[in-house]
PDB file of C-alpha atoms in Angstrom:
ATOM      1  CA  UNK H1105       7.120 -19.566 -14.661  1.00  0.00           C
ATOM      2  CA  UNK H1106      10.075 -21.796 -15.507  1.00  0.00           C
ATOM      3  CA  UNK H1107      13.113 -19.575 -15.844  1.00  0.00           C
ATOM      4  CA  UNK H1108      16.891 -19.645 -15.544  1.00  0.00           C
ATOM      5  CA  UNK H1109      18.822 -16.400 -15.179  1.00  0.00           C
ATOM      6  CA  UNK H1110      22.603 -16.185 -15.468  1.00  0.00           C
ATOM      7  CA  UNK H1111      24.669 -13.473 -13.840  1.00  0.00           C
ATOM      8  CA  UNK H1112      28.271 -12.678 -12.989  1.00  0.00           C
ATOM      9  CA  UNK H1113      29.750 -12.149 -16.429  1.00  0.00           C
ATOM     10  CA  UNK H1114      31.973  -9.250 -17.295  1.00  0.00           C
ATOM     11  CA  UNK H1115      35.295  -8.071 -18.657  1.00  0.00           C
ATOM     12  CA  UNK H1116      38.396  -9.632 -17.110  1.00  0.00           C
ATOM     13  CA  UNK H1117      42.070  -9.976 -17.959  1.00  0.00           C
ATOM     14  CA  UNK H1118      43.825 -13.218 -18.893  1.00  0.00           C
ATOM     15  CA  UNK H1119      44.636 -15.223 -15.781  1.00  0.00           C
ATOM     16  CA  UNK H1120      41.738 -13.779 -13.789  1.00  0.00           C
ATOM     17  CA  UNK H1121      38.936 -15.770 -12.189  1.00  0.00           C
ATOM     18  CA  UNK H1122      35.191 -15.365 -12.451  1.00  0.00           C
ATOM     19  CA  UNK H1123      32.193 -17.106 -10.911  1.00  0.00           C
ATOM     20  CA  UNK H1124      28.933 -17.288 -12.826  1.00  0.00           C
ATOM     21  CA  UNK H1125      25.586 -17.883 -11.146  1.00  0.00           C
ATOM     22  CA  UNK H1126      22.383 -19.376 -12.509  1.00  0.00           C
ATOM     23  CA  UNK H1127      19.220 -18.715 -10.510  1.00  0.00           C
ATOM     24  CA  UNK H1128      16.245 -21.003 -11.097  1.00  0.00           C
ATOM     25  CA  UNK H1129      12.529 -20.408 -10.716  1.00  0.00           C
ATOM     26  CA  UNK H1130       9.788 -22.893 -11.505  1.00  0.00           C
ATOM     27  CA  UNK H1131      12.210 -25.790 -11.099  1.00  0.00           C
ATOM     28  CA  UNK H1132      14.713 -27.035  -8.570  1.00  0.00           C
ATOM     29  CA  UNK H1133      18.163 -28.265  -9.539  1.00  0.00           C
ATOM     30  CA  UNK H1134      17.780 -31.114  -7.064  1.00  0.00           C
ATOM     31  CA  UNK H1135      15.472 -32.623  -9.688  1.00  0.00           C
ATOM     32  CA  UNK H1136      17.358 -31.750 -12.881  1.00  0.00           C
ATOM     33  CA  UNK H1137      20.727 -32.349 -14.440  1.00  0.00           C
ATOM     34  CA  UNK H1138      22.779 -29.176 -14.844  1.00  0.00           C
ATOM     35  CA  UNK H1139      24.843 -27.954 -17.730  1.00  0.00           C
ATOM     36  CA  UNK H1140      26.882 -24.973 -18.859  1.00  0.00           C
ATOM     37  CA  UNK H1141      27.470 -24.078 -22.501  1.00  0.00           C
ATOM     38  CA  UNK H1142      29.105 -21.168 -24.266  1.00  0.00           C
ATOM     39  CA  UNK H1143      28.969 -19.592 -27.690  1.00  0.00           C
ATOM     40  CA  UNK H1144      31.416 -17.307 -29.483  1.00  0.00           C
ATOM     41  CA  UNK H1145      30.793 -15.363 -32.709  1.00  0.00           C
ATOM     42  CA  UNK H1146      30.979 -17.652 -35.708  1.00  0.00           C
ATOM     43  CA  UNK H1147      30.932 -20.815 -33.612  1.00  0.00           C
ATOM     44  CA  UNK H1148      28.295 -23.322 -32.579  1.00  0.00           C
ATOM     45  CA  UNK H1149      27.212 -23.515 -28.989  1.00  0.00           C
ATOM     46  CA  UNK H1150      29.757 -25.720 -27.234  1.00  0.00           C
ATOM     47  CA  UNK H1151      29.650 -27.833 -24.124  1.00  0.00           C
ATOM     48  CA  UNK H1152      31.521 -26.542 -21.077  1.00  0.00           C
ATOM     49  CA  UNK H1153      30.525 -28.793 -18.194  1.00  0.00           C
ATOM     50  CA  UNK H1154      27.718 -30.765 -16.594  1.00  0.00           C
ATOM     51  CA  UNK H1155      26.698 -32.269 -13.267  1.00  0.00           C
ATOM     52  CA  UNK H1156      24.015 -34.916 -12.881  1.00  0.00           C
ATOM     53  CA  UNK H1157      21.294 -34.324 -10.301  1.00  0.00           C
ATOM     54  CA  UNK H1158      22.612 -37.201  -8.179  1.00  0.00           C
ATOM     55  CA  UNK H1159      26.180 -35.799  -8.381  1.00  0.00           C
ATOM     56  CA  UNK H1160      27.232 -39.226  -9.644  1.00  0.00           C
ATOM     57  CA  UNK H1161      28.433 -38.014 -13.041  1.00  0.00           C
ATOM     58  CA  UNK H1162      30.512 -34.998 -13.978  1.00  0.00           C
ATOM     59  CA  UNK H1163      31.866 -33.950 -17.354  1.00  0.00           C
ATOM     60  CA  UNK H1164      34.042 -31.113 -18.579  1.00  0.00           C
ATOM     61  CA  UNK H1165      35.221 -30.083 -21.991  1.00  0.00           C
ATOM     62  CA  UNK H1166      38.917 -30.771 -22.514  1.00  0.00           C
ATOM     63  CA  UNK H1167      39.541 -27.069 -23.064  1.00  0.00           C
ATOM     64  CA  UNK H1168      38.353 -26.154 -19.552  1.00  0.00           C
ATOM     65  CA  UNK H1169      39.140 -29.278 -17.548  1.00  0.00           C
ATOM     66  CA  UNK H1170      41.174 -28.434 -14.470  1.00  0.00           C
ATOM     67  CA  UNK H1171      40.233 -24.743 -14.659  1.00  0.00           C
ATOM     68  CA  UNK H1172      36.415 -24.713 -14.441  1.00  0.00           C
ATOM     69  CA  UNK H1173      34.174 -26.251 -11.776  1.00  0.00           C
ATOM     70  CA  UNK H1174      30.402 -26.639 -11.800  1.00  0.00           C
ATOM     71  CA  UNK H1175      28.492 -26.757  -8.509  1.00  0.00           C
ATOM     72  CA  UNK H1176      25.017 -26.439  -7.016  1.00  0.00           C
ATOM     73  CA  UNK H1177      23.659 -24.564  -4.028  1.00  0.00           C
ATOM     74  CA  UNK H1178      22.295 -26.857  -1.320  1.00  0.00           C
ATOM     75  CA  UNK H1179      18.808 -25.398  -1.775  1.00  0.00           C
ATOM     76  CA  UNK H1180      18.740 -26.401  -5.427  1.00  0.00           C
ATOM     77  CA  UNK H1181      17.745 -22.867  -6.407  1.00  0.00           C
ATOM     78  CA  UNK H1182      21.043 -21.936  -8.010  1.00  0.00           C
ATOM     79  CA  UNK H1183      23.982 -23.446  -9.831  1.00  0.00           C
ATOM     80  CA  UNK H1184      27.439 -22.007 -10.403  1.00  0.00           C
ATOM     81  CA  UNK H1185      30.398 -22.117 -12.737  1.00  0.00           C
ATOM     82  CA  UNK H1186      33.769 -21.222 -11.228  1.00  0.00           C
ATOM     83  CA  UNK H1187      36.264 -20.214 -13.881  1.00  0.00           C
ATOM     84  CA  UNK H1188      39.960 -19.893 -13.097  1.00  0.00           C
ATOM     85  CA  UNK H1189      42.995 -18.867 -15.139  1.00  0.00           C
ATOM     86  CA  UNK H1190      40.788 -17.470 -17.865  1.00  0.00           C
ATOM     87  CA  UNK H1191      42.083 -17.229 -21.411  1.00  0.00           C
ATOM     88  CA  UNK H1192      40.926 -15.090 -24.359  1.00  0.00           C
ATOM     89  CA  UNK H1193      39.551 -18.262 -25.961  1.00  0.00           C
ATOM     90  CA  UNK H1194      37.133 -18.553 -23.027  1.00  0.00           C
ATOM     91  CA  UNK H1195      35.310 -15.418 -24.175  1.00  0.00           C
ATOM     92  CA  UNK H1196      31.703 -15.831 -25.195  1.00  0.00           C
ATOM     93  CA  UNK H1197      28.127 -15.884 -24.017  1.00  0.00           C
ATOM     94  CA  UNK H1198      27.686 -18.463 -21.266  1.00  0.00           C
ATOM     95  CA  UNK H1199      24.388 -20.292 -20.861  1.00  0.00           C
ATOM     96  CA  UNK H1200      23.115 -22.452 -18.034  1.00  0.00           C
ATOM     97  CA  UNK H1201      20.623 -25.203 -18.744  1.00  0.00           C
ATOM     98  CA  UNK H1202      18.525 -27.873 -17.027  1.00  0.00           C
ATOM     99  CA  UNK H1203      17.692 -31.351 -18.289  1.00  0.00           C
ATOM    100  CA  UNK H1204      15.405 -34.162 -17.194  1.00  0.00           C
ATOM    101  CA  UNK H1205      15.556 -37.812 -18.094  1.00  0.00           C
ATOM    102  CA  UNK H1206      18.687 -39.910 -17.913  1.00  0.00           C
ATOM    103  CA  UNK H1207      22.149 -38.645 -17.039  1.00  0.00           C
ATOM    104  CA  UNK H1208      23.563 -39.839 -20.367  1.00  0.00           C
ATOM    105  CA  UNK H1209      24.917 -37.507 -23.048  1.00  0.00           C
ATOM    106  CA  UNK H1210      24.752 -34.325 -20.993  1.00  0.00           C
ATOM    107  CA  UNK H1211      27.319 -32.809 -23.339  1.00  0.00           C
ATOM    108  CA  UNK H1212      24.589 -32.693 -25.989  1.00  0.00           C
ATOM    109  CA  UNK H1213      22.611 -29.423 -25.940  1.00  0.00           C
ATOM    110  CA  UNK H1214      19.602 -31.343 -27.264  1.00  0.00           C
ATOM    111  CA  UNK H1215      19.266 -33.000 -23.858  1.00  0.00           C
ATOM    112  CA  UNK H1216      18.326 -29.751 -22.154  1.00  0.00           C
ATOM    113  CA  UNK H1217      14.760 -28.489 -21.870  1.00  0.00           C
ATOM    114  CA  UNK H1218      15.331 -25.138 -20.176  1.00  0.00           C
ATOM    115  CA  UNK H1219      17.922 -22.471 -20.962  1.00  0.00           C
ATOM    116  CA  UNK H1220      18.940 -19.154 -19.496  1.00  0.00           C
ATOM    117  CA  UNK H1221      19.346 -15.980 -21.529  1.00  0.00           C
ATOM    118  CA  UNK H1222      23.130 -16.007 -21.300  1.00  0.00           C
ATOM    119  CA  UNK H1223      25.752 -13.780 -19.715  1.00  0.00           C
ATOM    120  CA  UNK H1224      28.711 -12.277 -21.557  1.00  0.00           C
ATOM    121  CA  UNK H1225      32.253 -13.144 -20.526  1.00  0.00           C
ATOM    122  CA  UNK H1226      35.078 -11.241 -22.195  1.00  0.00           C
ATOM    123  CA  UNK H1227      38.710 -12.080 -21.476  1.00  0.00           C
ATOM    124  CA  UNK H1228      41.018  -9.441 -22.889  1.00  0.00           C
ATOM    125  CA  UNK H1229      44.100  -7.447 -21.984  1.00  0.00           C
TER     126      UNK H1229
END
């Protein structure tokens, strides 16, 4: 019943933009903190960005700060990741996630209870 589904990934060229979506069922993002993570071959899953349910706290990885923006639909049924000026190093499988509890340490994947299946983003010329 509880499910997150990412969409919007694909193959783009360096400098392009892409917007990922994360549709939720069985939960509402009005009640959960939101996070985006990514994973490349040979690397651990890394933090991309997060937004607390109250919108009081936002965090972004240094590598994407100023280029990526996380947001939530007003209904709470979807969250988004806008990615601008993409670089080859941004390639990977992107995962959305939901967390309860406090808004602390949302850069830690262990905080999240629910994960999507991931969507592939490939940045290549």
